Coordinates of C-alpha atoms and ligand atoms in Angstrom, one line a residue:
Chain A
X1 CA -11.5 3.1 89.7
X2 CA -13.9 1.0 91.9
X3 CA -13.0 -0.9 94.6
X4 CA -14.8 -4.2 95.0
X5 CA -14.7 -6.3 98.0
X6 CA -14.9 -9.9 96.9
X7 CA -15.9 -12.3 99.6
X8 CA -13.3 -15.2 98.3
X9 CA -10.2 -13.0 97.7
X10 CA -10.7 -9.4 99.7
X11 CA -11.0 -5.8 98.4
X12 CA -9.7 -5.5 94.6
X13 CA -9.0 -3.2 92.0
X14 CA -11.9 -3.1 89.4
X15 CA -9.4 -3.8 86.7
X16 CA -9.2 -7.8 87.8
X17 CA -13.3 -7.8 87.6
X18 CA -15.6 -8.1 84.0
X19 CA -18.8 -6.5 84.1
X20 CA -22.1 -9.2 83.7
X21 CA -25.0 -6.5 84.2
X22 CA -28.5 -6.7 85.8
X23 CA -28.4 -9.5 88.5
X24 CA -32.2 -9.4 88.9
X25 CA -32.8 -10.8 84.6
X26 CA -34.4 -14.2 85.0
X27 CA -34.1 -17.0 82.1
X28 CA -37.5 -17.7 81.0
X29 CA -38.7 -21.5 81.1
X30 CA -37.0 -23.0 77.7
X31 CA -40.5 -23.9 76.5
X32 CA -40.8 -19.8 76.9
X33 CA -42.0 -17.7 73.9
X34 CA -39.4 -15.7 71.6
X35 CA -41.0 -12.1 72.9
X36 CA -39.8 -13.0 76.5
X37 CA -36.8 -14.4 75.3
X38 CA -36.1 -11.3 73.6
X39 CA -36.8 -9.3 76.8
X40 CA -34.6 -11.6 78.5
X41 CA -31.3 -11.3 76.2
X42 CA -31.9 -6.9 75.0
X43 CA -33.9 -5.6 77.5
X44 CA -32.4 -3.5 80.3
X45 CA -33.8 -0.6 82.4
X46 CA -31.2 2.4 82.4
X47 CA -31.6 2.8 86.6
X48 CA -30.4 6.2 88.4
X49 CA -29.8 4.8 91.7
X50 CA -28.8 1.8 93.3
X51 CA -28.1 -1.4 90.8
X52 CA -28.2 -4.9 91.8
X53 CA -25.4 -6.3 89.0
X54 CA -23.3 -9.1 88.1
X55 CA -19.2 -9.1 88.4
X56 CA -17.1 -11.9 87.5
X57 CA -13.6 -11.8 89.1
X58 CA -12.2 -12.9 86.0
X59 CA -8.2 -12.3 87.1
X60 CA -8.8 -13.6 90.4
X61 CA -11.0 -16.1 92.0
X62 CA -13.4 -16.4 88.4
X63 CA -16.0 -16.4 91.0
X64 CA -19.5 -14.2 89.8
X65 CA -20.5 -12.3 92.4
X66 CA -23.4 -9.7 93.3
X67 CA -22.8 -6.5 93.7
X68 CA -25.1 -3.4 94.5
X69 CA -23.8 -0.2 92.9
X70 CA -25.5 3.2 93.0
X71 CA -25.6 4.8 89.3
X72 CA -24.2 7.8 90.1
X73 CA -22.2 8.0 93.1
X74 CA -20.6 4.6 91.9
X75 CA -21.2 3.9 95.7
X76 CA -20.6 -0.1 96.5
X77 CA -23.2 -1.1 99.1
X78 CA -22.6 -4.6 99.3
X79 CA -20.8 -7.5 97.1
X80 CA -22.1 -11.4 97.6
X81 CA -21.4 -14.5 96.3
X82 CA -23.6 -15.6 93.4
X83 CA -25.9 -18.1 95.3
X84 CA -26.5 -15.4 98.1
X85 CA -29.8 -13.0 98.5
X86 CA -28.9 -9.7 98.3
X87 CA -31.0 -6.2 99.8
X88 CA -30.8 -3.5 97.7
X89 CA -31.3 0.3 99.6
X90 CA -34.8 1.9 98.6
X91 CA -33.6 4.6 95.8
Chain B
X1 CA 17.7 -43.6 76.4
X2 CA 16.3 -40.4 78.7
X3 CA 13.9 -38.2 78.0
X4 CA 15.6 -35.0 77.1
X5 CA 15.7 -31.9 79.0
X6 CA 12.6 -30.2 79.1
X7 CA 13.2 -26.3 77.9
X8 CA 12.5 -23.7 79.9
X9 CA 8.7 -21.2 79.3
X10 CA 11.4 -18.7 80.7
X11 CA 12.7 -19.0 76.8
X12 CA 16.6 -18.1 75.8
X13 CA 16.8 -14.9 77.9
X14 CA 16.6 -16.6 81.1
X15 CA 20.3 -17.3 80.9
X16 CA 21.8 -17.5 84.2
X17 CA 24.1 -14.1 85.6
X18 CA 24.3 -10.7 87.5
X19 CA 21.8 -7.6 85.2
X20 CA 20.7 -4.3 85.8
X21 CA 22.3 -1.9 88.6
X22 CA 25.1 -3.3 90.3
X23 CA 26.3 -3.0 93.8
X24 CA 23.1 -3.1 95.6
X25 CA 21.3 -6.2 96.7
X26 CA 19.9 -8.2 93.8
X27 CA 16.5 -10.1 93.9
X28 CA 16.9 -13.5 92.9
X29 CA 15.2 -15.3 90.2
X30 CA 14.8 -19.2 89.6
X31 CA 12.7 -21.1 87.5
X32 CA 11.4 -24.1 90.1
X33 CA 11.6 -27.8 88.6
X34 CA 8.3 -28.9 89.9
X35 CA 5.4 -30.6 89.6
X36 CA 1.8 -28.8 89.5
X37 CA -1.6 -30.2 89.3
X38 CA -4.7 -28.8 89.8
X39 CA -6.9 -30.2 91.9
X40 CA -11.3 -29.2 91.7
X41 CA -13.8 -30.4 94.2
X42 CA -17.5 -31.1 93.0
X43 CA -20.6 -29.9 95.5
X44 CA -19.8 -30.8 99.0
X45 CA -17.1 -32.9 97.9
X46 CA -14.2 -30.6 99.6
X47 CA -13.3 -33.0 102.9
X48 CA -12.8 -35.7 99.8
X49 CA -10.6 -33.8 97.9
X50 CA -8.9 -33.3 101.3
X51 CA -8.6 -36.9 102.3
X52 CA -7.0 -37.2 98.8
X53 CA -4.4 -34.9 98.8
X54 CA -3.3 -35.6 102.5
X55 CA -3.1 -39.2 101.2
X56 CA -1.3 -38.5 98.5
X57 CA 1.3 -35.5 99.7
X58 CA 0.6 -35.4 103.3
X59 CA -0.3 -31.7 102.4
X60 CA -3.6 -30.1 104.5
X61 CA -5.5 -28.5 101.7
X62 CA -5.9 -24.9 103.0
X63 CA -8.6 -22.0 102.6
X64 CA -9.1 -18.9 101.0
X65 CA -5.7 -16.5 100.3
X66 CA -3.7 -19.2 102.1
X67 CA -0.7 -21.5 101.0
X68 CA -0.3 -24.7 102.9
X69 CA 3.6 -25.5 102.8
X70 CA 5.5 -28.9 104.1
X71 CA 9.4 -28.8 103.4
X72 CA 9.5 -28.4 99.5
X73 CA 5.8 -29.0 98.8
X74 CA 3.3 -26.9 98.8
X75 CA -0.8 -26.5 98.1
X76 CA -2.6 -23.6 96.8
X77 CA -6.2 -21.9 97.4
X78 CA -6.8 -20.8 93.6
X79 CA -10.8 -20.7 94.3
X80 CA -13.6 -22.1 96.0
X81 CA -13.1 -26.1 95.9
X82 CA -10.2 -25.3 94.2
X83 CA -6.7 -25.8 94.6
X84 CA -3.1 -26.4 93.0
X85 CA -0.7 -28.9 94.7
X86 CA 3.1 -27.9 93.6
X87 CA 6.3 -30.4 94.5
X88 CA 9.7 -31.1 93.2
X89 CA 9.5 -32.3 89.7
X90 CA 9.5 -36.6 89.3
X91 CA 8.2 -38.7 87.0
X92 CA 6.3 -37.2 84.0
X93 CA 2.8 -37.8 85.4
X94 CA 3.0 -39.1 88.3
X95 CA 1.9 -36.8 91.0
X96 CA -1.3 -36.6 89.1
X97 CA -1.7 -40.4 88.8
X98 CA -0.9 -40.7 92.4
X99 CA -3.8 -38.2 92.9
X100 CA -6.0 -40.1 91.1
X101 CA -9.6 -38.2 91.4
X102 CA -12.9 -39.5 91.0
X103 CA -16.3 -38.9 89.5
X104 CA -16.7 -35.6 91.5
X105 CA -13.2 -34.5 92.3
X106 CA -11.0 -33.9 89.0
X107 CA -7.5 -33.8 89.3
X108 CA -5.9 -32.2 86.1
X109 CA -1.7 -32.2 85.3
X110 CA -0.7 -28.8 85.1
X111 CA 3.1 -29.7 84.8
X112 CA 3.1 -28.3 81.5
X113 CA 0.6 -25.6 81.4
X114 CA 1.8 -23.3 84.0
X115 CA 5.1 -22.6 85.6
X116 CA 6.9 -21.4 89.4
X117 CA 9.2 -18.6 88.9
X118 CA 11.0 -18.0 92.7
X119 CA 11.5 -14.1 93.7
X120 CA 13.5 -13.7 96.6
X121 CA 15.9 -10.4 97.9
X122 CA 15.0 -7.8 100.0
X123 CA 13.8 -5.5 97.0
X124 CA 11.2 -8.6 95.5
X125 CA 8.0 -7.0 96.8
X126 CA 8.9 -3.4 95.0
X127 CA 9.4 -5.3 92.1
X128 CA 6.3 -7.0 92.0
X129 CA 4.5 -4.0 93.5
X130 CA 5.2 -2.1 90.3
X131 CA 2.6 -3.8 88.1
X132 CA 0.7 -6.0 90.7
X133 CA -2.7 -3.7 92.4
X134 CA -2.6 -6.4 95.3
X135 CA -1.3 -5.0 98.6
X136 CA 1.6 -7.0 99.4
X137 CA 2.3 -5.1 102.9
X138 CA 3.2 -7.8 105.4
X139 CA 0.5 -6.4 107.5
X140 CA -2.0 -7.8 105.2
X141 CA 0.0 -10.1 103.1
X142 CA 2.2 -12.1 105.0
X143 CA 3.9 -15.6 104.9
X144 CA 1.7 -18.1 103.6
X145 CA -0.4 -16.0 101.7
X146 CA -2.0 -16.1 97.9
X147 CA -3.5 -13.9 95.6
X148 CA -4.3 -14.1 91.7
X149 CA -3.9 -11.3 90.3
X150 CA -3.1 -9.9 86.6
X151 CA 0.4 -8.2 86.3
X152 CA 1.3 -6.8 82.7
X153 CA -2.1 -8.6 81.4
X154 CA -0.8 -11.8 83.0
X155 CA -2.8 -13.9 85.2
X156 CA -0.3 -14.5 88.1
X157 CA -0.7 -16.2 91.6
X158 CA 1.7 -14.5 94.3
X159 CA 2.6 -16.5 97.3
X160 CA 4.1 -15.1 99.8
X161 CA 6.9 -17.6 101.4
X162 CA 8.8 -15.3 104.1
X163 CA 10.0 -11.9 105.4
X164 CA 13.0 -11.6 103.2
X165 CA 10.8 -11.1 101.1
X166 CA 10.4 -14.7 98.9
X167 CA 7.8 -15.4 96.3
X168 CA 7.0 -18.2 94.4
X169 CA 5.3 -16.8 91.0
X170 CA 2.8 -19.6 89.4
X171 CA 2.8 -18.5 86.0
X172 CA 0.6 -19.8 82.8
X173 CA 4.2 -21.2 80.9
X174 CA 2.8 -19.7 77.4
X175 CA 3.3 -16.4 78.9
X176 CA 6.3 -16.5 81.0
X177 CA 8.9 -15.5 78.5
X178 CA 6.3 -12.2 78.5
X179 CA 6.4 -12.1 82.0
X180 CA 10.3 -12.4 82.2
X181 CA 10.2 -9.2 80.0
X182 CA 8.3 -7.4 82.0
X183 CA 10.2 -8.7 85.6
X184 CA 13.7 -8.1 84.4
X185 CA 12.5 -4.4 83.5
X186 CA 11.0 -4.1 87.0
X187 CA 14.0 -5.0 88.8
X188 CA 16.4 -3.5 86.6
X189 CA 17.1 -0.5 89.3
X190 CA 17.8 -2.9 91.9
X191 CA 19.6 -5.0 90.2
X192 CA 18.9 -9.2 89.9
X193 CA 20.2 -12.5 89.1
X194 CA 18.4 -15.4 87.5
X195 CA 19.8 -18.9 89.1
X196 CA 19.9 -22.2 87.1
X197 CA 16.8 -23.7 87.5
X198 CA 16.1 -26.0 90.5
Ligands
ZN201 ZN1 -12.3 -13.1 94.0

């Protein structure tokens, strides 16, 4: 069970959070072609280290936040509101 | 002619009496005839929604985890520009009319949509502790605190109202008949009372 220290509410049980993926995916321009749409919506990296994701505290706040996680160690090196810039530890 | 009674989310069960173990001290249960409307602030349109509800209530609108509470009125931190304003039920409507809003602040009735369920006895925090994962130690949850948190699958604000301990419960009404369930089983050892309404 991860812990996950939301900035509005405090530290939570991941249980009251959803899972939202890779926080770094940028929407392509809507004039964009279908290939980098396509990147956009299926393509993730599988990373083995530290993760910059989204997590929406759907059972709390329903705030999306940013949260790096490491891979493996499930280690939670910071969580930020959405809007904020986020450093993520060299792997 | 009146209006007739409105029936209770709390369904048939909530029938007022004495369950579960007897002899200790029960935890008290009442559903709370109120009021509850929701109020939302646009971008940088907080101080607004402020102004409003002081206008209005004559309640501060408070910040994160807090409750702001004037004799039998209360306001709530739900989220970030976000809040619920909770009072003794009057006219159908009317606290929400009185409220108003504008183009960025929207005010939405609740009244019907959600519902206060009071908790009060000495064993109320066990209760809830049982399915809630918020820490409810006064230490970091103390009087005039709020959290939202899920309890049996139920999205459910807590807010803490004193040291004995008292909760109000701010339920979604479509599932408080569900949540009833899952109370009654919780304080079941301790022993409880549901009260008439009021
Ligand atoms: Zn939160």
């Amino acid at each position: 069970m991860l812990r996950i220290d939301c900035p509005w509410c405090g530290t939570r049980d991941e249980a009251e959070f959803k899972y939202g993926g890779d926080a770094t995916a940028k929407r392509p321009p809507a004039e964009g072609d279908g290939a980098a749409f396509y990147e956009f919506v299926y393509d993730r990296g599988n990373p083995k280290g530290w993760h910059q994701e989204w997590w929406h505290h759907v059972a709390g706040c329903r705030q999306w936040l940013k949260v790096v996680r490491h891979t493996v160690t499930h280690e939670i090196r910071s969580v930020a509101k959405a809007t904020d810039d986020v450093t993520v530890p060299p792997a | 002619m009146s209006a007739p009674d409105r029936l209770s989310p709390f369904g048939p069960e909530a029938k007022p009496g004495r369950h579960g173990a007897a002899g200790g001290t029960p935890v008290l249960m009442t559903e709370r005839k109120v009021d509850i409307v929701q109020v939302m602030a646009g971008r940088d349109a907080n101080a607004k929604a402020a102004n409003l509800v002081k206008d209005a209530t004559g309640l501060a609108l408070p910040g994160p985890r807090k409750v702001e509470i004037a004799g039998d009125a209360m306001a709530i931190w739900i989220q970030p520009s976000g809040w619920l304003v909770i009072r003794p039920r009057g006219e159908e409507g009317a606290l929400a009319k009185k409220l108003g809003g504008s183009d960025d602040i929207a005010v939405v009735d609740q009244g019907h949509g959600r519902c206060v369920l009071r908790l009060t006895g000495a064993h109320a925090g066990e209760v809830l502790a049982k399915g809630s994962r918020v820490d409810l130690h006064p230490r970091v949850f103390p009087p005039g605190s709020v959290a939202t948190t899920s309890i049996d699958h139920i999205t459910v604000m807590i807010v803490k109202l004193d040291a004995v301990p008292s909760f109000d419960l701010v339920l979604p009404s479509n599932f408080a008949e569900a949540f009833l369930d899952w109370l009654r089983m919780s304080a079941a050892e301790f022993g409880y009372e549901i009260r008439p309404a009021a």
